[in-house]
mmCIF file of C-alpha atoms in Angstrom:
data_model
loop_
_atom_site.group_PDB
_atom_site.id
_atom_site.type_symbol
_atom_site.label_atom_id
_atom_site.label_comp_id
_atom_site.label_asym_id
_atom_site.label_seq_id
_atom_site.Cartn_x
_atom_site.Cartn_y
_atom_site.Cartn_z
ATOM 1 C CA ALA A 1 -0.527 -4.752 -17.957
ATOM 2 C CA GLN A 2 0.703 -5.696 -14.524
ATOM 3 C CA SER A 3 -0.557 -7.760 -11.869
ATOM 4 C CA VAL A 4 0.355 -9.416 -8.497
ATOM 5 C CA THR A 5 -0.883 -12.608 -7.011
ATOM 6 C CA GLN A 6 -0.014 -13.559 -3.422
ATOM 7 C CA LEU A 7 -0.738 -17.335 -2.752
ATOM 8 C CA GLY A 8 -2.307 -17.834 0.692
ATOM 9 C CA SER A 9 -4.338 -15.032 2.601
ATOM 10 C CA HIS A 10 -2.960 -16.415 5.751
ATOM 11 C CA VAL A 11 0.081 -18.054 6.507
ATOM 12 C CA SER A 12 0.724 -19.532 10.061
ATOM 13 C CA VAL A 13 4.124 -20.561 11.485
ATOM 14 C CA SER A 14 5.587 -21.349 15.028
ATOM 15 C CA GLU A 15 8.013 -19.001 16.499
ATOM 16 C CA GLY A 16 11.455 -19.910 15.278
ATOM 17 C CA ALA A 17 10.320 -21.525 12.048
ATOM 18 C CA LEU A 18 10.865 -20.328 8.510
ATOM 19 C CA VAL A 19 8.662 -17.889 7.141
ATOM 20 C CA LEU A 20 7.913 -18.009 3.303
ATOM 21 C CA LEU A 21 5.316 -15.663 1.724
ATOM 22 C CA ARG A 22 4.770 -16.228 -1.831
ATOM 23 C CA CYS A 23 4.328 -13.476 -4.462
ATOM 24 C CA ASN A 24 4.088 -13.994 -8.212
ATOM 25 C CA TYR A 25 3.844 -11.250 -10.766
ATOM 26 C CA SER A 26 2.843 -10.488 -14.266
ATOM 27 C CA SER A 27 4.561 -7.816 -16.256
ATOM 28 C CA SER A 28 5.430 -7.491 -20.067
ATOM 29 C CA VAL A 29 8.625 -5.519 -18.979
ATOM 30 C CA PRO A 30 11.083 -5.705 -16.438
ATOM 31 C CA PRO A 31 9.261 -4.889 -13.049
ATOM 32 C CA TYR A 32 10.210 -3.015 -9.817
ATOM 33 C CA LEU A 33 8.967 -5.241 -7.023
ATOM 34 C CA PHE A 34 8.230 -4.338 -3.443
ATOM 35 C CA TRP A 35 7.191 -5.839 -0.272
ATOM 36 C CA TYR A 36 5.548 -3.838 2.255
ATOM 37 C CA VAL A 37 4.342 -4.803 5.791
ATOM 38 C CA GLN A 38 1.411 -3.608 7.733
ATOM 39 C CA TYR A 39 1.063 -3.675 11.664
ATOM 40 C CA PRO A 40 -2.342 -3.530 13.320
ATOM 41 C CA ASN A 41 -3.879 0.105 13.012
ATOM 42 C CA GLN A 42 -0.951 1.379 11.016
ATOM 43 C CA GLY A 43 -0.038 2.290 7.278
ATOM 44 C CA LEU A 44 2.013 0.166 4.964
ATOM 45 C CA GLN A 45 5.855 0.239 5.586
ATOM 46 C CA LEU A 46 8.564 -0.567 3.005
ATOM 47 C CA LEU A 47 10.088 -3.935 3.675
ATOM 48 C CA LEU A 48 12.483 -4.228 0.804
ATOM 49 C CA LYS A 49 12.465 -3.587 -2.986
ATOM 50 C CA TYR A 50 13.983 -4.853 -6.071
ATOM 51 C CA THR A 51 15.071 -2.589 -8.871
ATOM 52 C CA THR A 52 17.963 -3.893 -10.835
ATOM 53 C CA GLY A 53 21.097 -5.908 -10.122
ATOM 54 C CA ALA A 54 21.451 -8.429 -7.282
ATOM 55 C CA THR A 55 18.340 -10.723 -7.614
ATOM 56 C CA LEU A 56 18.647 -11.313 -3.723
ATOM 57 C CA VAL A 57 17.452 -8.345 -1.731
ATOM 58 C CA LYS A 58 17.869 -8.036 1.959
ATOM 59 C CA GLY A 59 15.265 -5.814 4.105
ATOM 60 C CA ILE A 60 14.515 -4.763 7.542
ATOM 61 C CA ASN A 61 13.908 -7.082 10.404
ATOM 62 C CA GLY A 62 15.725 -10.014 8.709
ATOM 63 C CA PHE A 63 13.569 -10.484 5.788
ATOM 64 C CA GLU A 64 14.935 -10.990 2.316
ATOM 65 C CA ALA A 65 13.470 -11.740 -1.079
ATOM 66 C CA GLU A 66 14.754 -13.251 -4.208
ATOM 67 C CA PHE A 67 13.718 -11.974 -7.829
ATOM 68 C CA LYS A 68 13.308 -15.028 -10.075
ATOM 69 C CA LYS A 69 12.498 -13.847 -13.609
ATOM 70 C CA SER A 70 12.227 -17.322 -15.072
ATOM 71 C CA GLU A 71 9.519 -17.971 -12.285
ATOM 72 C CA THR A 72 8.098 -14.563 -12.441
ATOM 73 C CA SER A 73 8.357 -14.847 -8.482
ATOM 74 C CA PHE A 74 9.485 -12.523 -5.607
ATOM 75 C CA HIS A 75 8.919 -14.739 -2.456
ATOM 76 C CA LEU A 76 9.685 -13.292 0.908
ATOM 77 C CA THR A 77 11.477 -15.153 3.341
ATOM 78 C CA LYS A 78 13.004 -15.157 7.034
ATOM 79 C CA PRO A 79 15.134 -17.829 8.520
ATOM 80 C CA SER A 80 13.445 -17.587 12.122
ATOM 81 C CA ALA A 81 9.973 -15.980 12.837
ATOM 82 C CA HIS A 82 9.440 -13.839 15.833
ATOM 83 C CA MET A 83 6.292 -12.917 17.536
ATOM 84 C CA SER A 84 6.869 -9.326 16.393
ATOM 85 C CA ASP A 85 6.818 -10.233 12.682
ATOM 86 C CA ALA A 86 2.842 -10.955 13.084
ATOM 87 C CA ALA A 87 1.203 -8.739 10.424
ATOM 88 C CA GLU A 88 -0.162 -8.157 7.104
ATOM 89 C CA TYR A 89 2.370 -8.397 4.014
ATOM 90 C CA PHE A 90 1.845 -6.898 0.909
ATOM 91 C CA CYS A 91 3.700 -7.517 -2.398
ATOM 92 C CA ALA A 92 3.569 -4.622 -5.129
ATOM 93 C CA VAL A 93 5.004 -4.222 -8.772
ATOM 94 C CA MET A 94 5.505 -1.231 -10.728
ATOM 95 C CA SER A 95 6.415 -1.533 -14.580
ATOM 96 C CA GLY A 96 5.889 -0.219 -18.216
ATOM 97 C CA GLY A 97 6.571 3.319 -17.488
ATOM 98 C CA SER A 98 3.730 3.593 -14.902
ATOM 99 C CA TYR A 99 4.374 5.033 -11.402
ATOM 100 C CA ILE A 100 1.154 3.450 -9.842
ATOM 101 C CA PRO A 101 1.827 0.223 -8.287
ATOM 102 C CA THR A 102 -0.257 -2.871 -8.273
ATOM 103 C CA PHE A 103 -0.628 -4.367 -4.909
ATOM 104 C CA GLY A 104 -1.523 -8.013 -4.209
ATOM 105 C CA ARG A 105 -4.475 -8.895 -1.678
ATOM 106 C CA GLY A 106 -1.937 -9.299 1.132
ATOM 107 C CA THR A 107 -1.115 -12.293 3.124
ATOM 108 C CA SER A 108 -1.560 -12.532 7.095
ATOM 109 C CA LEU A 109 1.436 -13.862 8.806
ATOM 110 C CA ILE A 110 0.305 -15.674 12.137
ATOM 111 C CA VAL A 111 3.191 -16.582 14.643
ATOM 112 C CA HIS A 112 2.383 -19.204 17.200
ATOM 113 C CA PRO A 113 4.626 -19.494 20.533
ATOM 114 C CA ASN B 1 9.834 13.195 10.984
ATOM 115 C CA ALA B 2 5.922 13.423 10.450
ATOM 116 C CA GLY B 3 5.867 11.953 6.957
ATOM 117 C CA VAL B 4 2.420 11.548 5.649
ATOM 118 C CA THR B 5 -0.395 12.658 8.113
ATOM 119 C CA GLN B 6 -3.985 11.692 8.041
ATOM 120 C CA THR B 7 -6.971 13.366 9.694
ATOM 121 C CA PRO B 8 -9.257 12.093 11.156
ATOM 122 C CA LYS B 9 -8.051 8.691 12.363
ATOM 123 C CA PHE B 10 -11.966 7.619 13.155
ATOM 124 C CA GLN B 11 -15.054 8.765 11.730
ATOM 125 C CA VAL B 12 -18.708 7.500 11.980
ATOM 126 C CA LEU B 13 -21.208 8.952 9.697
ATOM 127 C CA LYS B 14 -24.778 8.430 8.689
ATOM 128 C CA THR B 15 -25.756 7.453 5.211
ATOM 129 C CA GLY B 16 -26.182 10.687 3.100
ATOM 130 C CA GLN B 17 -23.716 12.823 5.121
ATOM 131 C CA SER B 18 -20.542 14.313 3.517
ATOM 132 C CA MET B 19 -17.215 14.534 4.585
ATOM 133 C CA THR B 20 -13.734 15.226 3.783
ATOM 134 C CA LEU B 21 -10.576 13.212 4.463
ATOM 135 C CA GLN B 22 -7.350 15.397 4.822
ATOM 136 C CA CYS B 23 -3.742 14.196 3.950
ATOM 137 C CA ALA B 24 -0.509 16.274 4.369
ATOM 138 C CA GLN B 25 2.972 15.318 3.662
ATOM 139 C CA ASP B 26 6.182 16.903 4.662
ATOM 140 C CA MET B 27 8.668 15.145 2.309
ATOM 141 C CA ASN B 28 8.299 17.441 -0.761
ATOM 142 C CA HIS B 29 6.889 14.595 -2.775
ATOM 143 C CA ASN B 30 5.291 15.236 -6.264
ATOM 144 C CA SER B 31 2.910 12.239 -6.103
ATOM 145 C CA MET B 32 -0.100 11.713 -4.020
ATOM 146 C CA TYR B 33 -2.442 8.813 -3.738
ATOM 147 C CA TRP B 34 -5.812 7.762 -2.093
ATOM 148 C CA TYR B 35 -6.571 3.840 -1.509
ATOM 149 C CA ARG B 36 -9.176 2.274 0.492
ATOM 150 C CA GLN B 37 -8.536 -1.247 2.234
ATOM 151 C CA ASP B 38 -11.113 -3.825 2.596
ATOM 152 C CA PRO B 39 -10.848 -7.401 4.059
ATOM 153 C CA GLY B 40 -9.266 -9.669 1.386
ATOM 154 C CA MET B 41 -9.451 -6.986 -1.222
ATOM 155 C CA GLY B 42 -5.913 -5.460 -0.664
ATOM 156 C CA LEU B 43 -5.338 -1.828 -1.629
ATOM 157 C CA ARG B 44 -7.502 -0.358 -4.203
ATOM 158 C CA LEU B 45 -6.456 3.048 -5.696
ATOM 159 C CA ILE B 46 -9.217 5.708 -5.536
ATOM 160 C CA TYR B 47 -7.818 8.686 -7.239
ATOM 161 C CA TYR B 48 -4.103 9.873 -7.499
ATOM 162 C CA SER B 49 -2.143 13.112 -8.154
ATOM 163 C CA ALA B 50 0.901 12.891 -10.363
ATOM 164 C CA SER B 51 1.731 16.579 -9.539
ATOM 165 C CA GLU B 52 0.306 19.887 -8.092
ATOM 166 C CA GLY B 53 -2.438 20.811 -10.236
ATOM 167 C CA THR B 54 -3.495 17.281 -11.758
ATOM 168 C CA THR B 55 -5.600 14.587 -10.600
ATOM 169 C CA ASP B 56 -6.685 11.422 -12.135
ATOM 170 C CA LYS B 57 -9.206 8.478 -11.462
ATOM 171 C CA GLY B 58 -7.917 5.123 -10.093
ATOM 172 C CA GLU B 59 -9.600 1.886 -10.001
ATOM 173 C CA VAL B 60 -12.629 2.753 -7.764
ATOM 174 C CA PRO B 61 -13.447 6.369 -8.139
ATOM 175 C CA ASN B 62 -17.228 6.379 -8.016
ATOM 176 C CA GLY B 63 -18.557 8.390 -5.163
ATOM 177 C CA TYR B 64 -15.461 10.236 -4.248
ATOM 178 C CA ASN B 65 -14.049 13.697 -5.299
ATOM 179 C CA VAL B 66 -10.349 14.787 -4.605
ATOM 180 C CA SER B 67 -8.508 18.086 -4.351
ATOM 181 C CA ARG B 68 -4.825 18.663 -4.684
ATOM 182 C CA LEU B 69 -4.807 21.901 -2.609
ATOM 183 C CA ASN B 70 -1.049 22.615 -2.863
ATOM 184 C CA LYS B 71 2.040 20.453 -3.146
ATOM 185 C CA ARG B 72 1.934 19.124 0.514
ATOM 186 C CA GLU B 73 -1.989 18.334 0.774
ATOM 187 C CA PHE B 74 -4.365 16.113 -1.078
ATOM 188 C CA SER B 75 -7.969 15.608 0.220
ATOM 189 C CA LEU B 76 -10.627 12.854 -0.478
ATOM 190 C CA ARG B 77 -14.343 14.231 -0.040
ATOM 191 C CA LEU B 78 -17.357 11.666 -0.075
ATOM 192 C CA GLU B 79 -20.207 13.815 -0.989
ATOM 193 C CA SER B 80 -23.023 11.515 -0.180
ATOM 194 C CA ALA B 81 -21.684 8.781 2.078
ATOM 195 C CA ALA B 82 -22.956 5.131 1.550
ATOM 196 C CA PRO B 83 -22.622 2.024 3.664
ATOM 197 C CA SER B 84 -20.173 0.731 0.760
ATOM 198 C CA GLN B 85 -17.820 3.114 1.465
ATOM 199 C CA THR B 86 -17.047 1.779 5.124
ATOM 200 C CA SER B 87 -13.492 1.138 4.618
ATOM 201 C CA VAL B 88 -10.153 2.067 5.857
ATOM 202 C CA TYR B 89 -8.697 4.963 3.770
ATOM 203 C CA PHE B 90 -4.919 5.416 3.202
ATOM 204 C CA CYS B 91 -3.036 8.365 1.747
ATOM 205 C CA ALA B 92 0.302 7.890 0.229
ATOM 206 C CA SER B 93 3.051 9.875 -1.255
ATOM 207 C CA GLN B 94 6.001 9.242 -3.616
ATOM 208 C CA THR B 95 8.985 11.033 -4.422
ATOM 209 C CA PRO B 96 9.575 11.958 -8.357
ATOM 210 C CA GLY B 97 12.358 10.072 -10.276
ATOM 211 C CA THR B 98 12.514 6.443 -11.269
ATOM 212 C CA GLN B 99 9.796 3.900 -10.747
ATOM 213 C CA ALA B 100 12.261 2.444 -8.068
ATOM 214 C CA GLN B 101 10.632 4.612 -5.373
ATOM 215 C CA PRO B 102 8.370 3.167 -2.924
ATOM 216 C CA GLN B 103 5.466 4.814 -1.590
ATOM 217 C CA HIS B 104 5.027 6.289 1.930
ATOM 218 C CA PHE B 105 1.926 5.877 3.851
ATOM 219 C CA GLY B 106 -0.157 7.586 6.450
ATOM 220 C CA ASP B 107 -1.638 5.570 9.284
ATOM 221 C CA GLY B 108 -5.160 5.831 7.955
ATOM 222 C CA THR B 109 -8.596 6.862 8.349
ATOM 223 C CA ARG B 110 -11.097 4.248 9.674
ATOM 224 C CA LEU B 111 -14.644 5.078 8.432
ATOM 225 C CA SER B 112 -18.105 3.724 9.309
ATOM 226 C CA ILE B 113 -21.005 4.671 7.453
ATOM 227 C CA LEU B 114 -24.345 3.430 9.164
#
């Protein structure tokens, strides 16, 4: 079985501050991990994904995430928030031969001027 | 690049009415999915189709039916709409191959049932 927990339904930061969105997963086998972003009135778009190999993954718009097996985490970070980063962010996991991802409940990122 | 196209974008129904949500993808993907998104609930899988000619239930299939019309199209039908089905519905598709492939989403259908 696979599951995802996103800590914090809302995260608020100031423009220029560090962004940290937390994701912990549960999987009995090595997982594939994804972060998606959803802007208002749009569908989800892939930000980045971890498959195998390098544990630090870089994505679009300056975001990156680090796969930490020992902590079963895949937290999303960005050094400096921009107003345009305000959106809903979803973490997802696929594992165990399943092609169906399990999504977290999402974290709404609010960026203050 | 159209990607995944959903129609309609908005719809208001009365309780008991029926309607079909349409989804089409032009990426030659084998797998297609229907999700509903509700505040604080994330995405919940309604039905999916691993390939043309097959469909399977997801987490919340009650009150819905689907049809995989061909490789491009996957429709979702509400036979007798209920207020609990007020939601935003997303269609997604995925290329075959390894599990490392992400899903591609449409922009959603916002459905209100009065």
